mmCIF file of C-alpha atoms in Angstrom:
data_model
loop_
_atom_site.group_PDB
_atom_site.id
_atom_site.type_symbol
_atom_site.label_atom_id
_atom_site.label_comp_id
_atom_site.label_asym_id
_atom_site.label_seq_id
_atom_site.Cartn_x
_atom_site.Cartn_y
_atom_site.Cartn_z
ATOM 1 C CA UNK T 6 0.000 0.000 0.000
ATOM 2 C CA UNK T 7 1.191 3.141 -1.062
ATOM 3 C CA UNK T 8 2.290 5.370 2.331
ATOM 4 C CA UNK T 9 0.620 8.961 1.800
ATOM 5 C CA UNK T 10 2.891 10.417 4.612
ATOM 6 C CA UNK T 11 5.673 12.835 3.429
ATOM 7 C CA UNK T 12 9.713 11.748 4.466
ATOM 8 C CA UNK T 13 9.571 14.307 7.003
ATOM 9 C CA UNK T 14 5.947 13.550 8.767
ATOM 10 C CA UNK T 15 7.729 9.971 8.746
ATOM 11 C CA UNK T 16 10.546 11.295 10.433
ATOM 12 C CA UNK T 17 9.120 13.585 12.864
ATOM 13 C CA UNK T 18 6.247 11.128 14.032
ATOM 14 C CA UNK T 19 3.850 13.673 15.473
ATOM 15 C CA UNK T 20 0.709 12.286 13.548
ATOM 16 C CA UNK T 21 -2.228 14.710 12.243
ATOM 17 C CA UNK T 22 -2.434 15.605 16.272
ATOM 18 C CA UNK T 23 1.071 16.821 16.324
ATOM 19 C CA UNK T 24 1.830 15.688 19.536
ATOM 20 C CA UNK T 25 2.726 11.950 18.371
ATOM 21 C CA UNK T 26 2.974 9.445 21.071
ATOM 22 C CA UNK T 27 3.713 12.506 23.691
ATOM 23 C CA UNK T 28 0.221 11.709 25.602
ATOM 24 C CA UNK T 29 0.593 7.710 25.602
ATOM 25 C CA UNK T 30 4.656 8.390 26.906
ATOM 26 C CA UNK T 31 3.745 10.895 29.981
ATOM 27 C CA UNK T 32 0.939 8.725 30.660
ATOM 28 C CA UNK T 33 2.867 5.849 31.248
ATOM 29 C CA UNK T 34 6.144 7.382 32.759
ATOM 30 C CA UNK T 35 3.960 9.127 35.854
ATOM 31 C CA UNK T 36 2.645 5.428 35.695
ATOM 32 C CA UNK T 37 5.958 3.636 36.455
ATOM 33 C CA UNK T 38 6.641 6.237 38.752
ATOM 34 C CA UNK T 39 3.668 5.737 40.711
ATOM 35 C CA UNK T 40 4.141 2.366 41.890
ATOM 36 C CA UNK T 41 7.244 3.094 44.026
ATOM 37 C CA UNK T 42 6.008 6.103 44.840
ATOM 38 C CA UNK T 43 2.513 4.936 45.907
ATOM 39 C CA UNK T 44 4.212 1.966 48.022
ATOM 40 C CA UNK T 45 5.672 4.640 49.517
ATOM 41 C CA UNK T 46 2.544 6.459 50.450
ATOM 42 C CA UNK T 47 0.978 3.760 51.692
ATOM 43 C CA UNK T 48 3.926 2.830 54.233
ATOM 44 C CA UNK T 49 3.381 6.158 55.700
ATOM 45 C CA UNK T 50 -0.147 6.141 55.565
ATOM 46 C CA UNK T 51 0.086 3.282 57.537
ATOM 47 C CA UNK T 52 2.955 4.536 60.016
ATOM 48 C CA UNK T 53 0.817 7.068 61.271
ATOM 49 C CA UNK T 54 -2.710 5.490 61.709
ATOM 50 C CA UNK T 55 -3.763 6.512 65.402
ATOM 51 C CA UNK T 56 -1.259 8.915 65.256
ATOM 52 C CA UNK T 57 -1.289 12.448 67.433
ATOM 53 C CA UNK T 58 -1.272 15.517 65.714
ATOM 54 C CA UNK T 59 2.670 16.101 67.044
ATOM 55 C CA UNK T 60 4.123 12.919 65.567
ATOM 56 C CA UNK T 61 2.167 13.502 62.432
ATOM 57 C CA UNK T 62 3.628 16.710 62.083
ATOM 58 C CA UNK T 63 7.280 15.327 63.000
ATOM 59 C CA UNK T 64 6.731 12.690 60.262
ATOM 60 C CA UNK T 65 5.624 15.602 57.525
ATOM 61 C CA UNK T 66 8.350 17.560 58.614
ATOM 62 C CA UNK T 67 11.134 15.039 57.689
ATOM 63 C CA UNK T 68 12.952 16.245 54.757
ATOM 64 C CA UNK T 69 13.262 12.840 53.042
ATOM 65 C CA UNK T 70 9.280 12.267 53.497
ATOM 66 C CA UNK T 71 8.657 15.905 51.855
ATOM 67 C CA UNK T 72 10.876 15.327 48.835
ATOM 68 C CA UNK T 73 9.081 12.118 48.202
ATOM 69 C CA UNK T 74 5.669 13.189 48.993
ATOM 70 C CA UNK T 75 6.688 15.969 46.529
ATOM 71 C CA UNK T 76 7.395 13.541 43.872
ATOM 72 C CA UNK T 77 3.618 11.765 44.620
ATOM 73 C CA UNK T 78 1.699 15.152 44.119
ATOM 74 C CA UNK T 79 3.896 15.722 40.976
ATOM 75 C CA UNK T 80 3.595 12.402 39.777
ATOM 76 C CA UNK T 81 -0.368 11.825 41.183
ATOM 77 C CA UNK T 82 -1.733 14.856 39.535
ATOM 78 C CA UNK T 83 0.225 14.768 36.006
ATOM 79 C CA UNK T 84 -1.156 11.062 35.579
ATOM 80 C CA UNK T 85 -4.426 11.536 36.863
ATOM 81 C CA UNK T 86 -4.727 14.629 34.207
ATOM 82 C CA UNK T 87 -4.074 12.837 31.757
ATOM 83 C CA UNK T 88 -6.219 9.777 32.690
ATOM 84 C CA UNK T 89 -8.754 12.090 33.463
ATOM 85 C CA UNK T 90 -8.745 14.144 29.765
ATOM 86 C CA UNK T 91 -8.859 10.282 27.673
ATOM 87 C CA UNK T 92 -12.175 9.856 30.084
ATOM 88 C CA UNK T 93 -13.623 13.266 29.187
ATOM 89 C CA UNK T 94 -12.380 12.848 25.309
ATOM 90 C CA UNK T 95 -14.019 9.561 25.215
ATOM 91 C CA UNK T 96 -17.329 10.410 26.605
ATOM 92 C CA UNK T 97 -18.111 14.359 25.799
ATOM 93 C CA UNK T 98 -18.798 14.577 22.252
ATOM 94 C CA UNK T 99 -19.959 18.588 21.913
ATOM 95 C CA UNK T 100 -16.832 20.128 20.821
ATOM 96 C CA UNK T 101 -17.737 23.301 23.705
ATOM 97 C CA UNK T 102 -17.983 21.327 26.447
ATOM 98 C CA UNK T 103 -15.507 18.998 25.411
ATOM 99 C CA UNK T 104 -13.047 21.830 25.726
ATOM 100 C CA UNK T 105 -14.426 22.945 28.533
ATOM 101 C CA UNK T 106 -14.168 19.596 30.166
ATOM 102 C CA UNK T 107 -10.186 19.323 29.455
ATOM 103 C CA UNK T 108 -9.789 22.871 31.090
ATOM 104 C CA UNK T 109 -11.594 22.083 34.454
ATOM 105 C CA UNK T 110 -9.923 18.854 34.507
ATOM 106 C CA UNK T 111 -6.338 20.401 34.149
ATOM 107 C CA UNK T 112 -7.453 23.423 36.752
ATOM 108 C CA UNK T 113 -8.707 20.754 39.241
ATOM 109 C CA UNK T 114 -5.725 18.549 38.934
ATOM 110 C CA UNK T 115 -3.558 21.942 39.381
ATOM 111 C CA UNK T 116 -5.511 23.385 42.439
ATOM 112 C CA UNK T 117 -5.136 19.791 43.950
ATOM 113 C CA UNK T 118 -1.335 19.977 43.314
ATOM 114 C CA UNK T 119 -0.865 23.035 44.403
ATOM 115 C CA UNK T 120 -2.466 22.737 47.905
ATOM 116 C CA UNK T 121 -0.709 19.414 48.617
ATOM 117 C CA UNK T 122 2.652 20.961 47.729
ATOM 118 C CA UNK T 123 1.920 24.372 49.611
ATOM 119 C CA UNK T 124 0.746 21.799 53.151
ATOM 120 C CA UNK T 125 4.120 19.746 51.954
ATOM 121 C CA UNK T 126 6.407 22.627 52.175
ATOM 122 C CA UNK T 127 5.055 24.532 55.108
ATOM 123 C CA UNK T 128 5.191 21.498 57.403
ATOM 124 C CA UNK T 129 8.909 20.732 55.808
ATOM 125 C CA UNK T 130 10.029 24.225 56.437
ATOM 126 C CA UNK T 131 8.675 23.808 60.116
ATOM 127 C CA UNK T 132 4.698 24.527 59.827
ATOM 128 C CA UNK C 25 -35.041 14.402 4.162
ATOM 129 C CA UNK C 26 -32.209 16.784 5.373
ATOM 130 C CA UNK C 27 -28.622 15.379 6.389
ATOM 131 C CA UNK C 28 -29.023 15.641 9.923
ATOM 132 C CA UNK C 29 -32.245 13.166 10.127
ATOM 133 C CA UNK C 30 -30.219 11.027 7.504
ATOM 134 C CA UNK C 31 -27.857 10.750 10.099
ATOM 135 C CA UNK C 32 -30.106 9.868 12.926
ATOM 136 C CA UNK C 33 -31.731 7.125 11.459
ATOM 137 C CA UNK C 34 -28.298 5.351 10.534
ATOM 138 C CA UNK C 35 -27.905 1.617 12.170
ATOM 139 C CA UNK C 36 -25.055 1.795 15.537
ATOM 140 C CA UNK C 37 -22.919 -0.964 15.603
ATOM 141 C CA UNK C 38 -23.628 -3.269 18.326
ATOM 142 C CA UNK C 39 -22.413 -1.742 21.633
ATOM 143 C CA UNK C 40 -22.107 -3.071 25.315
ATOM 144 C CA UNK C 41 -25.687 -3.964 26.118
ATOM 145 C CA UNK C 42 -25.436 -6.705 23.693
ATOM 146 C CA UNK C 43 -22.489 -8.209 24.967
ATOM 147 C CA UNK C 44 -22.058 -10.982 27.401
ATOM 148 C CA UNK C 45 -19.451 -9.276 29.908
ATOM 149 C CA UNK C 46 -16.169 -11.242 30.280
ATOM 150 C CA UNK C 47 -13.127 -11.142 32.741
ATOM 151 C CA UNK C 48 -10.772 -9.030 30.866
ATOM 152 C CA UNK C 49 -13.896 -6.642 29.395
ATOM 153 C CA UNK C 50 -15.024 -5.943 33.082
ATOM 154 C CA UNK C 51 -11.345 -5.606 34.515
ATOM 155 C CA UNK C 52 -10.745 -3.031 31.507
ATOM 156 C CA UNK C 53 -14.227 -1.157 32.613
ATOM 157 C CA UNK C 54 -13.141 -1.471 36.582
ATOM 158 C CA UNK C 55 -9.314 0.153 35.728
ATOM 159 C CA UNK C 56 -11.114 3.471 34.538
ATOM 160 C CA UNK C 57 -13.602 3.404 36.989
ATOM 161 C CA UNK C 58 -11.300 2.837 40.074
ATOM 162 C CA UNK C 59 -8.886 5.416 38.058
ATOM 163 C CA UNK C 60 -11.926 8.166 38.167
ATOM 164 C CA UNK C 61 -12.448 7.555 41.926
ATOM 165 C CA UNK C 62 -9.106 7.794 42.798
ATOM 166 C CA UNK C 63 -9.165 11.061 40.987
ATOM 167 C CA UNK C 64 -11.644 12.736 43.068
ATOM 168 C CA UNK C 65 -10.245 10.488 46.290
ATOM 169 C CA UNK C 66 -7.054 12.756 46.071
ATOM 170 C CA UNK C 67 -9.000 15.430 47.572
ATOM 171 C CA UNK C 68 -9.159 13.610 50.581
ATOM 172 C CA UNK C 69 -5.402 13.028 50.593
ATOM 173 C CA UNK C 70 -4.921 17.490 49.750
ATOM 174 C CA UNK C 71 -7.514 17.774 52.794
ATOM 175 C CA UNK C 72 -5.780 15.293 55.185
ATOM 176 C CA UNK C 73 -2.931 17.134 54.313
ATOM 177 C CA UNK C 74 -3.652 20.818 55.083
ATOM 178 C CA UNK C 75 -5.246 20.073 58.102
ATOM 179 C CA UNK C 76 -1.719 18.853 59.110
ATOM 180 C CA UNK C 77 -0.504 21.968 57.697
ATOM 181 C CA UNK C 78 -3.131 24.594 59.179
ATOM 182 C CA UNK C 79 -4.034 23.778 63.067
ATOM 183 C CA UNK C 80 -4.139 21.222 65.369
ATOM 184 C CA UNK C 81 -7.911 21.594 66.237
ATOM 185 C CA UNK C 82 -8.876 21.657 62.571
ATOM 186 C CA UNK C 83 -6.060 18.318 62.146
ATOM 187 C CA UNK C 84 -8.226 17.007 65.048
ATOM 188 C CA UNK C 85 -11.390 17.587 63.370
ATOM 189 C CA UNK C 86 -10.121 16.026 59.722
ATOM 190 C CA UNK C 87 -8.600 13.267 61.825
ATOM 191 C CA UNK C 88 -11.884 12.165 63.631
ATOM 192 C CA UNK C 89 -14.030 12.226 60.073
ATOM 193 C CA UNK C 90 -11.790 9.594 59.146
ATOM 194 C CA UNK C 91 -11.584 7.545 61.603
ATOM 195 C CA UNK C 92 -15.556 8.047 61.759
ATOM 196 C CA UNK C 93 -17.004 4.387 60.152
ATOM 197 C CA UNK C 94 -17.743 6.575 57.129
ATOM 198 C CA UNK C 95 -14.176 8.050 57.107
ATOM 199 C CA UNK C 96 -13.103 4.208 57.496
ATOM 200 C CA UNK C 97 -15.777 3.034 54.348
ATOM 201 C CA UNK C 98 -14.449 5.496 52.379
ATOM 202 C CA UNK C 99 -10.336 5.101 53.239
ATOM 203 C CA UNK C 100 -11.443 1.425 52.581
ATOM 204 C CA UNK C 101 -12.523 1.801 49.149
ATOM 205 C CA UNK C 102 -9.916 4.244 48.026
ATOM 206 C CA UNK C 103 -7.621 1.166 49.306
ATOM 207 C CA UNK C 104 -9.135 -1.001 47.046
ATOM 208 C CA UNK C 105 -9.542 1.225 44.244
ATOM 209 C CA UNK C 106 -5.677 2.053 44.398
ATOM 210 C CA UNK C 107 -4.767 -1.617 44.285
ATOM 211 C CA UNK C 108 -7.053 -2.527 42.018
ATOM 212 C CA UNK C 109 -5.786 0.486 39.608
ATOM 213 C CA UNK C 110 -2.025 -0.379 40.477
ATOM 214 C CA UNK C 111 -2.310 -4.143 39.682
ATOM 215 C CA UNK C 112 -4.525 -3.057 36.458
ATOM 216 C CA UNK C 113 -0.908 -0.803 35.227
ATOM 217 C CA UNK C 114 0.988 -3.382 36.049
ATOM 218 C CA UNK C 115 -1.215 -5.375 33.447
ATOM 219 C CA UNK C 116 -0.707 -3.058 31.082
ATOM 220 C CA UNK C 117 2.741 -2.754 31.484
ATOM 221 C CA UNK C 118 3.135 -6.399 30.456
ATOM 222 C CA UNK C 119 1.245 -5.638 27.452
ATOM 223 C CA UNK C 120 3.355 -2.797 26.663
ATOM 224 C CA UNK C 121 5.888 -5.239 26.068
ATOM 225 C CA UNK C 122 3.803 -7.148 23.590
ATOM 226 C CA UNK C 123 3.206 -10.201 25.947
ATOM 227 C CA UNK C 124 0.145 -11.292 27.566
ATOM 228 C CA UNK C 125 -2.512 -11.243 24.858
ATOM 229 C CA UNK C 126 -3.108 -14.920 25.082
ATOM 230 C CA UNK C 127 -7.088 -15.547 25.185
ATOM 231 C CA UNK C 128 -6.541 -17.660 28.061
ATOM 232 C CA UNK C 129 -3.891 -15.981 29.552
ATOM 233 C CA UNK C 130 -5.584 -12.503 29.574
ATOM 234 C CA UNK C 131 -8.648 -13.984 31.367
ATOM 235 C CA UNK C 132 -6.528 -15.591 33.921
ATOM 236 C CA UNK C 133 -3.995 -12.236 34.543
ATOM 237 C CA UNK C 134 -8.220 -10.503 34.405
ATOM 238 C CA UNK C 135 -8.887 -13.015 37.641
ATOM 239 C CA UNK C 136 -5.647 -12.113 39.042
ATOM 240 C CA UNK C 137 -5.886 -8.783 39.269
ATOM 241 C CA UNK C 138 -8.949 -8.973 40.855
ATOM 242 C CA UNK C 139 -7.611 -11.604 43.393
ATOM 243 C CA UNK C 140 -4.410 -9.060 44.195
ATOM 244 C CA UNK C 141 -6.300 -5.935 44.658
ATOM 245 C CA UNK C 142 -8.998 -7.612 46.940
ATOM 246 C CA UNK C 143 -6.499 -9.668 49.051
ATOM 247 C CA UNK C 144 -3.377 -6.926 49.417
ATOM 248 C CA UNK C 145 -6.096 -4.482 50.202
ATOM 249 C CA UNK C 146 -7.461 -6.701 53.172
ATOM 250 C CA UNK C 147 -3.810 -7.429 54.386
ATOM 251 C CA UNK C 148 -3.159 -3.572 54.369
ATOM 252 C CA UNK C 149 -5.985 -3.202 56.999
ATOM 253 C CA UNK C 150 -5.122 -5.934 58.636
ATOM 254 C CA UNK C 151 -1.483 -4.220 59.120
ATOM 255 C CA UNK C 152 -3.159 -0.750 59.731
ATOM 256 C CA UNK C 153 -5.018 -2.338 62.401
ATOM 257 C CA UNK C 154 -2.221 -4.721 64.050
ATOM 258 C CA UNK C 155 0.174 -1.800 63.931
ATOM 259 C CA UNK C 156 -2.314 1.027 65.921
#
């Protein structure tokens, strides 16, 4: 079958989209970073179940535990934006609210990252 | 007849109603669900954590709602909705490879995921209670 695409589409591999696989890549990078830094999570999580407000505090305050719960917000939010946009892509048909859709999802998955990384930094810098 | 009732009347190709649901269809249908709700879960985890950052009363307060049995439905469920959405990657992971698309392998790793996410999340709270 004759290939319609010119040398240099071929070459540059963005598709009609021009973003190529740029989407599918992100997706799955946050993705492998996730895992380690969910298991993560969830050891602290669990660390500080019936925990007082002081030891809580102590443990959010390490500098180790900020960096990585840094790197879950980071991580979190950029793959759940992405998830999140495929969903609303796949579902929303009407071009307006389709667009609309993508915005709120990207300004809720920013507020979210924002607020955990402002509460991240103020306890690491000593609340 | 104008275009847009031309369009209307045109025959959809069979969709899911029609379709007997199988192990790998309804794993593939739980990974975006369970991704969605842990979506709006991380507002709970942003809450949790500005209460830590803003007061110890209002930490208090945040604290007690989820240790409430509502608190401890919901933390339950995001449990199982984050293993179930972790073993679900690692799934696709495997495929990213270009292994794993076996009929009868797929169905089985479908099963397995389902077995992981419901037994690691029970051992989880079985460690979050032992350790309290």
């Amino acid at each position: 079958m004759a290939d319609m695409r010119t040398p240099l589409g071929k070459v540059r591999g963005l598709g009609s989209a021009k973003e190529g696989t740029d989407h599918f890549w992100k997706q799955r990078l946050t993705a492998v970073a996730n895992v380690p830094l969910i298991l993560f999570l969830i050891w602290m999580v669990i660390s500080l179940v019936g925990a007082e407000y002081e030891e809580v505090v102590s443990t959010l305050s390490n500098p180790f535990v900020s960096l990585l719960l840094l790197g879950v917000i980071l991580s979190v939010c950029w793959h759940m934006k992405l998830g999140m946009q495929v969903v609303i892509e796949d579902y929303i048909h009407s071009e307006g609210s389709k667009i609309a859709f993508v915005i709120l999802n990207t300004f809720f998955c920013v507020s979210i990252g924002l607020a955990s990384a402002f509460a991240v930094l103020k306890l690491g810098f000593g609340g | 007849m104008s275009n847009i009732e031309l369009q209307d009347k045109r025959p959809l190709s069979p969709h899911l109603s029609i379709y007997k649901p199988i192990p790998t269809m309804v794993m593939s249908i739980m990974h975006r669900i369970t991704g969605v709700a842990l979506y709006f879960g991380t507002f709970l985890f942003a809450w949790w954590l500005f209460s830590a950052a803003a007061a110890p009363e209002y930490f208090a307060w945040v604290n007690a709602f989820f240790a409430s049995w509502l608190g401890r439905l919901i933390l339950f469920g995001y449990t199982w909705s984050l293993m179930h959405h972790l073993a679900g990657g690692l799934r696709h992971f495997l495929w990213d490879t270009g292994r794993g698309f076996d009929k009868h392998f797929s169905t089985r790793l479908a099963w397995a995921t389902l077995a992981f996410s419901v037994s690691s999340t029970i051992l989880l709270w079985i460690i979050a209670y032992a350790v309290r």
